[in-house]
Structure formats: C-alpha cells, structure tokens
Coordinates of C-alpha atoms in Angstrom, one line a residue:
X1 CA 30.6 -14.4 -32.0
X2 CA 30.2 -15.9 -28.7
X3 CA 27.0 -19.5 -29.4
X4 CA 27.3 -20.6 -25.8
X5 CA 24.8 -20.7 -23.2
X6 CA 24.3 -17.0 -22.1
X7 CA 23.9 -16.5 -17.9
X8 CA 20.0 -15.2 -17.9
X9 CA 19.6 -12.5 -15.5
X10 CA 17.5 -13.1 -12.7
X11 CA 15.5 -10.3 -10.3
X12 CA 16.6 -10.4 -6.6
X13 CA 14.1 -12.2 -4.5
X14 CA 11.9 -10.1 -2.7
X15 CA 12.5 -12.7 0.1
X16 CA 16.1 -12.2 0.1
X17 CA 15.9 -8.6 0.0
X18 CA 13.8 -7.8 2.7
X19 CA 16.3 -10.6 4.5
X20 CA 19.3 -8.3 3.7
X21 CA 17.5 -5.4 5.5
X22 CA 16.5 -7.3 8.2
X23 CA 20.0 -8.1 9.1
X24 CA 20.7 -4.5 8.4
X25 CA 18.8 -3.5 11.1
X26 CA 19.7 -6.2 13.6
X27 CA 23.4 -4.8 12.8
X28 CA 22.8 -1.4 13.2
X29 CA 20.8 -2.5 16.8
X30 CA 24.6 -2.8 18.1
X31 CA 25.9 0.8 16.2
X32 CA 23.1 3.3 17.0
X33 CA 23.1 4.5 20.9
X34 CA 20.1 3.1 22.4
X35 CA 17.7 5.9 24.2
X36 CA 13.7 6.2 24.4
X37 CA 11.3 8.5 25.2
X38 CA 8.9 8.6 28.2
X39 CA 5.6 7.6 26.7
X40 CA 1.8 8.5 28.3
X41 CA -1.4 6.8 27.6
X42 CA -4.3 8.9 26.5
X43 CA -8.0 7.4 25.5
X44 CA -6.5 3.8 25.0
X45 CA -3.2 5.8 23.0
X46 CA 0.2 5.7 23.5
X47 CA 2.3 8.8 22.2
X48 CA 5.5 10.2 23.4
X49 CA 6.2 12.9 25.5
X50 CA 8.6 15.8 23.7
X51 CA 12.5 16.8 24.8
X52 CA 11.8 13.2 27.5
X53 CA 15.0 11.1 24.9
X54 CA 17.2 9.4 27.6
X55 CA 19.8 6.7 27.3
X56 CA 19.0 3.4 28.2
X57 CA 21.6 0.2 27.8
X58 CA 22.4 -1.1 24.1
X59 CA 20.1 -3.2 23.3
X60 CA 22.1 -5.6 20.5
X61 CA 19.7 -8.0 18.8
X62 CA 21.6 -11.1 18.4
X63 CA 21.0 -13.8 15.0
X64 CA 18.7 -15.7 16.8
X65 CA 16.5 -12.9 17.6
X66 CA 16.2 -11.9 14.2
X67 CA 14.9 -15.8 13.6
X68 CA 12.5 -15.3 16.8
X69 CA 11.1 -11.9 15.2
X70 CA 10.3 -13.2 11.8
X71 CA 8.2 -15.6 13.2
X72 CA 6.4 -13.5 15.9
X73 CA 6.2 -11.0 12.4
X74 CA 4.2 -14.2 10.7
X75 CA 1.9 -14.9 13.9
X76 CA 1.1 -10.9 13.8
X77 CA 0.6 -10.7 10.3
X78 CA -1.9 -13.5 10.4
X79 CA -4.8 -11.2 9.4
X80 CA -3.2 -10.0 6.2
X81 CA -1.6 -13.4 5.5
X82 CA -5.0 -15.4 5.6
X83 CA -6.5 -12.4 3.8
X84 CA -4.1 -12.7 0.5
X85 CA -5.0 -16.6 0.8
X86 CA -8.6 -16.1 1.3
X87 CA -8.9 -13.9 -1.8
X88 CA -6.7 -15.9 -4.3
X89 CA -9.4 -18.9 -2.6
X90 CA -12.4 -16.9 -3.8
X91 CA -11.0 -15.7 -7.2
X92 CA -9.9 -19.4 -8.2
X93 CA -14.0 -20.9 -7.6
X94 CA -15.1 -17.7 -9.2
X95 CA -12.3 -18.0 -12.4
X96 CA -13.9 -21.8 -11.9
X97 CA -17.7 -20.8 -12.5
X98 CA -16.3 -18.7 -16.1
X99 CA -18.3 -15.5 -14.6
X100 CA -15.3 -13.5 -14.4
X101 CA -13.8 -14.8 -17.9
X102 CA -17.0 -13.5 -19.6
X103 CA -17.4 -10.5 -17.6
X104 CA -14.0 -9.2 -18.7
X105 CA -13.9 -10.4 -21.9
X106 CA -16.8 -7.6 -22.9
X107 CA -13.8 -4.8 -22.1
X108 CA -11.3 -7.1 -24.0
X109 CA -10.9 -5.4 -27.1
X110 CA -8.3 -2.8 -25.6
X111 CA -9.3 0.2 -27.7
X112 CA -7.9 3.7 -26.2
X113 CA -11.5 4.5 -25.2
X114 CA -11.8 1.4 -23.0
X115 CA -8.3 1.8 -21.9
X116 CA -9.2 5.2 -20.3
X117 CA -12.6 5.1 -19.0
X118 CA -11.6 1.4 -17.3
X119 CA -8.8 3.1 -15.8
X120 CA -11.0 6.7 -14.9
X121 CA -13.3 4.0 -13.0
X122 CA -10.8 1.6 -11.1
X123 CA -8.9 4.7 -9.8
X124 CA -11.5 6.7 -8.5
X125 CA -13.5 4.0 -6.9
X126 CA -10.2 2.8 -5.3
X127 CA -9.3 5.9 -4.6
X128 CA -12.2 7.4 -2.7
X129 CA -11.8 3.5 -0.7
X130 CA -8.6 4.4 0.4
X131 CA -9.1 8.4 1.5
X132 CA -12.0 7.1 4.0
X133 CA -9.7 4.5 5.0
X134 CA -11.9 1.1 4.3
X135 CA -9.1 -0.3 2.1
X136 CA -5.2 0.6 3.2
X137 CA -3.6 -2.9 4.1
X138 CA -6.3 -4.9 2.4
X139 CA -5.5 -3.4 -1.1
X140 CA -3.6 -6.8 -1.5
X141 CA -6.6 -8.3 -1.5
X142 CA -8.0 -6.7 -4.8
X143 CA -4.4 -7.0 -6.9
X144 CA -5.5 -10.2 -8.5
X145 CA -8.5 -8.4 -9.5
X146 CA -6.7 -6.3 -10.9
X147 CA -4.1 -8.8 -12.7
X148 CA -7.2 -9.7 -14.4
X149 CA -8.5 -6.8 -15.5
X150 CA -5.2 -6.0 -16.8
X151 CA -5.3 -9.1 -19.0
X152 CA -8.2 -8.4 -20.4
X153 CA -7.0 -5.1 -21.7
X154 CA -4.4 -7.7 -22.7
X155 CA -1.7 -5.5 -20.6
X156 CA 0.9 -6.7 -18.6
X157 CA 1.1 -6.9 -14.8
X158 CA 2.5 -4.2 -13.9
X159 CA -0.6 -2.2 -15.0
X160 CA -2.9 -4.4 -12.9
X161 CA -1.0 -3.4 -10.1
X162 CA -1.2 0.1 -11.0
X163 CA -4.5 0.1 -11.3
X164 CA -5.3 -0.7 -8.0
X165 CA -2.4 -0.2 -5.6
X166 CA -2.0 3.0 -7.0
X167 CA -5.5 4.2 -7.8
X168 CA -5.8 3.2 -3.9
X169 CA -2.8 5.2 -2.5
X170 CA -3.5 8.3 -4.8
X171 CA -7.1 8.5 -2.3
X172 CA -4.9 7.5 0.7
X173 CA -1.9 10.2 0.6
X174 CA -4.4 13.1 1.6
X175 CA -6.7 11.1 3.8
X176 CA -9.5 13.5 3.5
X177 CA -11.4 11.1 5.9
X178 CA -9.3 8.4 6.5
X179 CA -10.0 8.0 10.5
X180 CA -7.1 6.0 11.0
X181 CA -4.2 8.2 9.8
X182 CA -5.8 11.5 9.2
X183 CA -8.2 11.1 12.8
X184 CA -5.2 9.8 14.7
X185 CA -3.0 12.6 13.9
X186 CA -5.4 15.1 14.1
X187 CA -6.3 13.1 17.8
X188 CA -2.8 13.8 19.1
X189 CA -2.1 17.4 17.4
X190 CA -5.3 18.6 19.6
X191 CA -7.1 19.3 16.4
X192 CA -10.4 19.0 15.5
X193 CA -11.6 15.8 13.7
X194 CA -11.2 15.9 10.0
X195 CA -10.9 19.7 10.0
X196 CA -9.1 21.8 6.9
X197 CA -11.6 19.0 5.1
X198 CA -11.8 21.5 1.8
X199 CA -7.9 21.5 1.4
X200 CA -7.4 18.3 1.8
X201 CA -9.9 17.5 -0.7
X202 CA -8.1 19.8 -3.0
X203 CA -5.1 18.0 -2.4
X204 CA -6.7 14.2 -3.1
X205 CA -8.0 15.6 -6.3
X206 CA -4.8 16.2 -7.7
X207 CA -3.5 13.1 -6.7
X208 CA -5.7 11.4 -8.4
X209 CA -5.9 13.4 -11.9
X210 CA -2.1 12.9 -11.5
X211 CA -2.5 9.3 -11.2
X212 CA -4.8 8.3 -13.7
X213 CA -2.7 10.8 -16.7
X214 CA 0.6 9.0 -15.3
X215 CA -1.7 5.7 -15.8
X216 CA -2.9 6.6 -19.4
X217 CA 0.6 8.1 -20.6
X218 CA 2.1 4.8 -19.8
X219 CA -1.0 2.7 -21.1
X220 CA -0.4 4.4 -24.6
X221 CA 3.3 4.2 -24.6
X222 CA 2.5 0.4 -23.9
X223 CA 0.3 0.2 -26.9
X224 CA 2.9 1.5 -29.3
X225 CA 6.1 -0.5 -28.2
X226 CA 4.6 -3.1 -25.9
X227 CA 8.3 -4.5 -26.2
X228 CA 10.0 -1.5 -23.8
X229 CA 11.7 -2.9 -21.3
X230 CA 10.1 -1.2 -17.9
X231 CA 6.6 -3.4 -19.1
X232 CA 8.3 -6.2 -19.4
X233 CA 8.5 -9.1 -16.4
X234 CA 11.0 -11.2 -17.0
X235 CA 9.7 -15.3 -17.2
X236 CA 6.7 -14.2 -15.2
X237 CA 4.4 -12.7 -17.2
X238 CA 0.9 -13.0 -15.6
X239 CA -1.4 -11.6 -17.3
X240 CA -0.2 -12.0 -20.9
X241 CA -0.2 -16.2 -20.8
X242 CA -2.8 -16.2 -23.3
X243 CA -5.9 -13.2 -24.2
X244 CA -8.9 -13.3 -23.2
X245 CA -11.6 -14.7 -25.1
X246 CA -14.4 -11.9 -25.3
X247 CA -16.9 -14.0 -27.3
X248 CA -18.3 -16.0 -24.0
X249 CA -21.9 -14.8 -23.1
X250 CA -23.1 -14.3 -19.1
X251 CA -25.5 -16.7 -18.2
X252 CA -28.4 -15.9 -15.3
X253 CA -26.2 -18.6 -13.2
X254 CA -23.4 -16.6 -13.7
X255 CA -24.7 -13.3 -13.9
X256 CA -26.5 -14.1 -9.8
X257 CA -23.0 -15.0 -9.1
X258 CA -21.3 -12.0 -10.0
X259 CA -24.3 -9.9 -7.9
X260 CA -24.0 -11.9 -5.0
X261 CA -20.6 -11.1 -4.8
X262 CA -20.6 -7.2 -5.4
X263 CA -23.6 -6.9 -2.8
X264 CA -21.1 -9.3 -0.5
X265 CA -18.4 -6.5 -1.3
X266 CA -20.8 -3.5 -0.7
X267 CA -21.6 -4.9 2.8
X268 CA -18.2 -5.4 3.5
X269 CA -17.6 -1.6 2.8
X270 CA -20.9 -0.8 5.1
X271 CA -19.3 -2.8 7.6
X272 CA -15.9 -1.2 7.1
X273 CA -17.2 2.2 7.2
X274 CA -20.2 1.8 10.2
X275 CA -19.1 -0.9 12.5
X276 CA -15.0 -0.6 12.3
X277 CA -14.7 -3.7 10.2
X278 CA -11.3 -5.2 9.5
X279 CA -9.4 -8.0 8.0
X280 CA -11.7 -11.1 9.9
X281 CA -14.6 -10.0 8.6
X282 CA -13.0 -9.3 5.3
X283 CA -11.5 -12.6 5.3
X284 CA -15.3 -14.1 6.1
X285 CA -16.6 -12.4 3.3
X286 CA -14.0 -13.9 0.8
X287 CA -15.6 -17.7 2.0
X288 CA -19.3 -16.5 2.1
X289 CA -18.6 -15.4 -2.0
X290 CA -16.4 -18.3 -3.1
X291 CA -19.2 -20.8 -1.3
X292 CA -21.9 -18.8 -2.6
X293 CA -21.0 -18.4 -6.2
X294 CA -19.8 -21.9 -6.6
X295 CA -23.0 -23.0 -5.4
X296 CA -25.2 -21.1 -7.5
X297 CA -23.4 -21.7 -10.7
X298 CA -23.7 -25.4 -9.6
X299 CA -20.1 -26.1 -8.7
X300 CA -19.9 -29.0 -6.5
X301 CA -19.4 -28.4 -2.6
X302 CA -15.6 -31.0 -3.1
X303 CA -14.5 -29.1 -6.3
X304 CA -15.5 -25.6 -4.9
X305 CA -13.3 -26.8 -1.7
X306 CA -10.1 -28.1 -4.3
X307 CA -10.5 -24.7 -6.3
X308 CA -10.3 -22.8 -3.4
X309 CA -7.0 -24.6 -1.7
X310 CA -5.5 -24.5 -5.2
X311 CA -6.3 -20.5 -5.5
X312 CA -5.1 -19.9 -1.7
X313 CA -1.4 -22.1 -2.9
X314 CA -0.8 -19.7 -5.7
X315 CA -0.5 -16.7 -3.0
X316 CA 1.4 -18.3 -0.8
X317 CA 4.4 -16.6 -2.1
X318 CA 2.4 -12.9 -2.0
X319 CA 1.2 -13.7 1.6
X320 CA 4.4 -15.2 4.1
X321 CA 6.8 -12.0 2.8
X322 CA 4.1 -10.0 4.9
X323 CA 5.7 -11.1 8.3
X324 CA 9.4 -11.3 7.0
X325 CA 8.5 -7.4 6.8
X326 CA 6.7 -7.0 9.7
X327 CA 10.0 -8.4 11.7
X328 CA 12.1 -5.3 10.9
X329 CA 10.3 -3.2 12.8
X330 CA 10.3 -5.5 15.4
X331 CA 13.9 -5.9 15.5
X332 CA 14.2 -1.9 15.5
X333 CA 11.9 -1.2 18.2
X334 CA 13.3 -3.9 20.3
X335 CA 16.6 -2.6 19.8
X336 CA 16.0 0.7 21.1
X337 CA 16.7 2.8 18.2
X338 CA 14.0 4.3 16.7
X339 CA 13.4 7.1 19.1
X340 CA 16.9 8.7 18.9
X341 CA 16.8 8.7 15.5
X342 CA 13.0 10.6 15.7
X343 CA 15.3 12.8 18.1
X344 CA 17.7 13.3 15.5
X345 CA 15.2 14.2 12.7
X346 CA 13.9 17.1 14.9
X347 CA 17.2 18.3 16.0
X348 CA 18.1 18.8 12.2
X349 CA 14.6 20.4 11.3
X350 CA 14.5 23.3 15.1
X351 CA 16.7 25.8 13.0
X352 CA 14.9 26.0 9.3
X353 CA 12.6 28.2 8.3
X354 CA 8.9 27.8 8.3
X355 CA 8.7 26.8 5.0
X356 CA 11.9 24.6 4.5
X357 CA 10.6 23.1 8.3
X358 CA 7.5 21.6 7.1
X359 CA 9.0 20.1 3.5
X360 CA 11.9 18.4 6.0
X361 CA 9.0 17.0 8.1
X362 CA 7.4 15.5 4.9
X363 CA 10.8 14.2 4.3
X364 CA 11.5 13.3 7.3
X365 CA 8.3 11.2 7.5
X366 CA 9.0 9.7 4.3
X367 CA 12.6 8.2 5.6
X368 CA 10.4 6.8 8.8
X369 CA 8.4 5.3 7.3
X370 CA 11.1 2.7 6.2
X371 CA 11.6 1.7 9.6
X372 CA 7.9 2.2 11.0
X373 CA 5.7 0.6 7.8
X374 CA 2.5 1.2 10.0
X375 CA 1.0 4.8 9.3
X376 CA -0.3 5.1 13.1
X377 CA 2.5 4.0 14.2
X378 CA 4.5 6.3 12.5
X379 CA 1.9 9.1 13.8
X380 CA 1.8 8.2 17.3
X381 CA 5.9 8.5 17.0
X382 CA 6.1 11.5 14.8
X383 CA 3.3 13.5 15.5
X384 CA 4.2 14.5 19.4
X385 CA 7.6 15.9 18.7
X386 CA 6.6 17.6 15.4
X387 CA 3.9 19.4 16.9
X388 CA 5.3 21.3 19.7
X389 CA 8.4 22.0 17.1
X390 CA 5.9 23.0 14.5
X391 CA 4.5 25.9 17.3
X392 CA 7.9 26.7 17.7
X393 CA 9.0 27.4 13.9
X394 CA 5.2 29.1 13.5
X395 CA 4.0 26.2 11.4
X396 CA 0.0 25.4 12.0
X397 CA -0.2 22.3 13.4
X398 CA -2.7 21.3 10.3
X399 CA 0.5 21.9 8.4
X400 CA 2.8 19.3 10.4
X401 CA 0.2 16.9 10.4
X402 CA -0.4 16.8 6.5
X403 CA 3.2 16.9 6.5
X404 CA 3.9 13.2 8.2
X405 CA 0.4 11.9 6.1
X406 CA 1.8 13.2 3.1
X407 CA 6.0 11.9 3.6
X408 CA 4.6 8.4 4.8
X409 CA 1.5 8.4 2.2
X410 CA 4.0 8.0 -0.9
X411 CA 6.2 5.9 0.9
X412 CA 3.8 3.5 0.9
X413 CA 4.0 3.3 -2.8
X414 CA 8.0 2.0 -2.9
X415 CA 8.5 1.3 0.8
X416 CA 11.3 -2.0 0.8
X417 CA 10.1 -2.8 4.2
X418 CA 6.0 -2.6 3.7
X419 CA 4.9 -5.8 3.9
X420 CA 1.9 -4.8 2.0
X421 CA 3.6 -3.5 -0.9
X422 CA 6.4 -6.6 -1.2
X423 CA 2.9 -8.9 -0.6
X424 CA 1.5 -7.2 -4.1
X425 CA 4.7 -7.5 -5.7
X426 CA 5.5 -10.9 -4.9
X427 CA 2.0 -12.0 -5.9
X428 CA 2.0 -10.5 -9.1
X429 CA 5.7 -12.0 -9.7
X430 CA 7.0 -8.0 -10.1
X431 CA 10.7 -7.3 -9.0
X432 CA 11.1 -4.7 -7.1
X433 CA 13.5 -2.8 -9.0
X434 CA 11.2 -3.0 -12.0
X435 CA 8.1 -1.6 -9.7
X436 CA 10.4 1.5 -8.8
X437 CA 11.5 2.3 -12.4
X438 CA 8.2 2.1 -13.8
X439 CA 6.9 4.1 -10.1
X440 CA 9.8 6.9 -10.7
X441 CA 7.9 9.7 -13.0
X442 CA 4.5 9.2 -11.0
X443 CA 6.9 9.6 -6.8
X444 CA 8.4 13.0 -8.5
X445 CA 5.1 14.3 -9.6
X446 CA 3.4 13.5 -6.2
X447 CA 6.0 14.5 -4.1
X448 CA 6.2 17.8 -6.2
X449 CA 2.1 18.4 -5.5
X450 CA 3.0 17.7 -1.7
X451 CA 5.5 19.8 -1.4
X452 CA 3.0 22.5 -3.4
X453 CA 0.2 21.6 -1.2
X454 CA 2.9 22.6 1.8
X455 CA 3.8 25.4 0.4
X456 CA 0.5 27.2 0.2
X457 CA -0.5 25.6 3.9
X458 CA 1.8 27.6 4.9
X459 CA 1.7 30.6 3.4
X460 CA -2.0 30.9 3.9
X461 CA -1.8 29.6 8.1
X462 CA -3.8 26.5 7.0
X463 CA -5.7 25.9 10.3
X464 CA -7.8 26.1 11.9
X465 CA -4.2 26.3 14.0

C-alpha cells in the first residue's frame, strides 16, 4: 500500500479557463478569413443587411491586444462588476444585523415538504422576473441569496445556485414578455410586439414544471446519499460550514429591517419594469438597504461601513471574471470574424427542410452564443439573415425568432464565455465542470421541450407570420 502524500485534485480556474479561450479566439483572429456585413441603423438599431458578407483585410489580434481587451472588458463590465460587490456589501450588514440568520432558520429543518414548497416559490418568482426581463444579467446579484437559503435547507451550493440561476433562466428561455430579447427580435423580424403571447406562455410553463421536478429529483437524491460526488465541492463548501441555528426569534428591529428591504426590492422591480431601470439603480438600491437596515437594527454608521467593505472583498473573485469574459467578444468582433461564420451557419441551414431548418437555427443560435454572450447582440446578428432565410424555407418568422431565443436561452445556463454565468460560479466557489455535470439531465430535457415547441410552431404556421 502506497502511505505517502497523495496529489489532491484541484478544479481548473475559472480564470484560467476563460484565459485559454480568450487566446483561442485571438488565434483563430489570424485563421478565419475576415469579411463583414454592410450594417443599417433603424430607430437607434443596428442590424445587418442579408447576402451584403464581403471580404475585408485580416484582422490578426496580436498578445497585446488581448491584454488591451480584458481591460476595456473590466471598464465595460463596470455595472455588473460593482453590482456583484454592492450586493455581497448589503448581504454582509444584513448577515451583521442576524435578521437573515433568524429568518431562515424558521425553514431550517429541511423536511421534504419545506424542501419543495421553498423550491415551488424561489422558481416561480424568479422565473416570472426573468420572462419580463427585470432580472437577466443581475441574477448574480441574488446567488448569495440563494447560497443562503440553501444552507438553511442545510444543502450544498450547488442547489443555491440552482435555485435561482436556474429558476431565473427557466422564465427567461421563452421570454413571454421579456422586451429586450423577445421585443428586440420581434422589432427586427417586422413582427408585432409580444405577439404569439399564448404559445409562448405555453412554452415558459413547461420550462418551469421541468425545472422545479429536475430541482426536487436532485434535492431527494441529495437527502439520501448527500455523499454523491456531483453535490459535492471540493475544499469549498459554502453553504455547509456549519447549520443554521433555527431557534433565534425576529425581533421588531429586525423584523422593520427585513420590510424595508423587500419594499426597497419591490421598487426596484417597479422601476425595472416602468421606468427601464438597470444595474445603477440596482446598485443604489443595494446601499439604500445595507444603510438602512444597519441603521434601524442599531448598527453603527463605522461598523455598517467595515461590514460592507468586508462583504464587497468576498466577491471580488465572482465580480472581475465578468470582464475577462466580456474580452472575448471583443477580441472576435475586432477580428472580423464573427460575421462569416453567421454566413456560414446560414449557408448550411438554405437546403433543409422546414422542420430540420428551424431546429438547426435553435442550434445554430446555441453555438453563437459562445462567441456573442449578449442575447441582443446575438439578435441583432442572427435575426436579419434568419428571417429572410426562414421566408425562403416557409418557416413563420414567429418560428425563427423563438428559434434564436430558445438556442441562446439555454446557453446561457453553461455558456464558458458568459460572464454572468462564470461570475455565479466563481462566487459560489463551483467548478465549472462540476456545474455542467450536475446541469446535464435538466440542458437535455429543455432542449428536448424546445425542439417540441418547434416542432408544433411549425406544423401549425405559428404566426401571426
């Protein structure tokens, strides 16, 4: 028998990673012809203009533009960044006041009854936030939320990123109302705003009954062998330090606390939904509740400030690996290549049939969105060419459009190069690889209720064209 020191495995950074596929693309910047498409502006939009692909000189992105683009990514991302600070800011003088300890510790008892109806609630409020659009980007804001709720249930992390990244995206992939993915498509397809509205609501109800069974499934399976390997995160186990004491009682201080903050929340969703609100206001809400609450649970103004700087330093790592994302698709549009390989996608699609057409543009929208992470983005590239193609191959254009949302929609949910996603992971100290074993079962069944949903779109002309 072998007594020495055994090598302990170690997960891949996420930082390293996404470095990897950075380089990968400044690489392939010198491999892939360069060509792009003639582009017009319409109402403050700009979208290509179909069968205009023309050859313009290679433009190689050299080592030190890769170093240039991560930190114009990191001066981009400064919304998001400051966001994941700000909230791991007004979490820590909230932790500090003990209103959240005792507020969780009621559910602590992790009985299969609790276990469902808490994961029934997070994933339909999330979900219905993230099908009108109010929370896409700023999902990451809510994962130590969720980390916590998880450890009350005394579950690991990987379930408190479930909870809400998932319950989130399960509302976002069919974007019943989701102005801008759904509304931006529909914009340049010439359709009418939010029209096939009853399919579509179809279609997010089955995401989520899908999510919260996959959820449940793997909560139970947790409860009888919490030892399996896909729960388990390596020396970074957040949520399972220590349970959570459920015998502390709410007092009226911290009780006001926890209201100020939810009405705080509610007018951030008001705001979100009526007045176009975004991460600065977001971000402004996260200091109004972490001043507020310390205050009126009689923190002191210094250690409400020290709380907060100590909360912000534990996201740090969650919050720079947004613009180390965010330079890969800077490197690839400044290298000139994504629009031949658009080009290239479409080419491949012009001689399916109808039906084989519009499950290739869900895949197709699906491979984008590895090397355009931003859903409108991805639209205002996508949607142009597939449109005119989609007349061509008799596919309704409602078709094509729910086609891209749906390919780039579950993306999202294992997408190397969202800086969102590697931003949740690398707060909640997940690898990667872990994330997508445990994600596996849940991809196949959405991407088989997509591909469903496709099917009957087009076999019923789901329009109104």
């Amino acid at each position: 028998m072998h007594d020495g020191p055994q090598r302990k495995h170690t997960a891949i950074s996420p930082y390293v990673l996404l470095f990897v596929v950075l380089l990968i693309a400044e690489i392939a910047t010198w491999i892939i012809p360069a060509g792009e498409f003639d582009r017009i502006v319409k109402n403050g939009i700009s979208f290509v203009v179909p069968h205009s692909l023309k050859s313009v000189p290679q433009h190689g992105i050299g080592l030190g533009a890769v170093f240039m683009a991560i930190a114009n990514g990191m001066v981009a991302s400064a919304p998001i960044i400051f966001l994941i600070l700000f909230t791991g800011g007004a979490l820590a003088v909230l932790e500090k006041t003990g209103a959240i300890k005792a507020a969780l510790g009621r559910i602590g008892a992790g009985s299969n009854a609790q276990d469902v109806s808490v994961i029934v609630t997070v994933c339909i409020i999330f979900s219905l936030l993230g099908t009108i659009g109010v929370v896409t980007n700023s999902v990451v804001a809510f994962v130590p939320l969720g980390l916590l709720i998880a450890r009350s249930l005394r579950l690991p992390a990987v379930f408190g990123v479930a909870f809400i990244y998932l319950g989130t995206y399960s509302g976002f992939n069919s974007g019943v109302l989701n102005p801008v993915t759904t509304g931006l498509s529909q914009r340049l397809a010439e359709l009418p705003m939010f029209s096939g509205l009853a399919f579509r609501s179809a279609v997010y109800v089955l995401f989520v009954i899908a999510t919260i069974g996959f959820l449940i499934v793997n909560v139970r399976a947790y409860r009888r062998n919490p030892q399996a390997r896909r729960f388990l995160i390596a020396e970074h186990d957040l949520v399972t330090a220590g349970p959570v004491e459920n015998s502390a009682r709410l007092t009226r201080r911290q009780i006001a606390a926890i209201v100020f903050s939810v009405v705080a929340l509610c007018i951030f969703v008001f705001g979100a939904v009526e007045m176009h609100w975004g991460e600065v206001e977001m971000i402004s809400m996260f200091m109004i509740v972490a001043i507020g609450s310390g205050l009126i649970c009689g923190v002191r103004p210094t250690q409400i400030a020290d709380e907060f700087l100590a909360g912000s330093g534990k996201l740090v790592h969650g919050a720079l690996i947004v613009g180390l994302a965010r330079a890969i698709s800077t490197v690839l549009s400044s290298g000139k290549i994504l629009d031949p390989i658009v080009n290239l996608l479409s080419d491949m699609l012009a001689p399916l049939h109808p039906m084989m057409a519009a499950i290739g543009m869900f895949l197709s929208a699906a491979v984008m969105h590895i090397a355009i992470s931003s859903g409108s983005g991805e639209s205002a590239a996508l949607i142009p060419i597939f449109a005119p193609l989609g007349d061509a191959l008799h596919l309704t254009r409602q078709v094509t459009v729910q086609a891209v949302l749906l390919g780039e929609g579950i993306m999202n949910c294992f997408n190397p190069t969202s800086g969102v996603l590697m931003a949740v992971l690398a707060t909640a100290r997940i690898p990667y690889g872990q994330w997508v074993r445990f994600l596996i079962p849940l991809i196949l069944l959405w991407s088989i209720i997509s591909i469903a949903a496709l099917i009957v779109g087009v076999l019923i002309h789901w329009g109104p064209f």
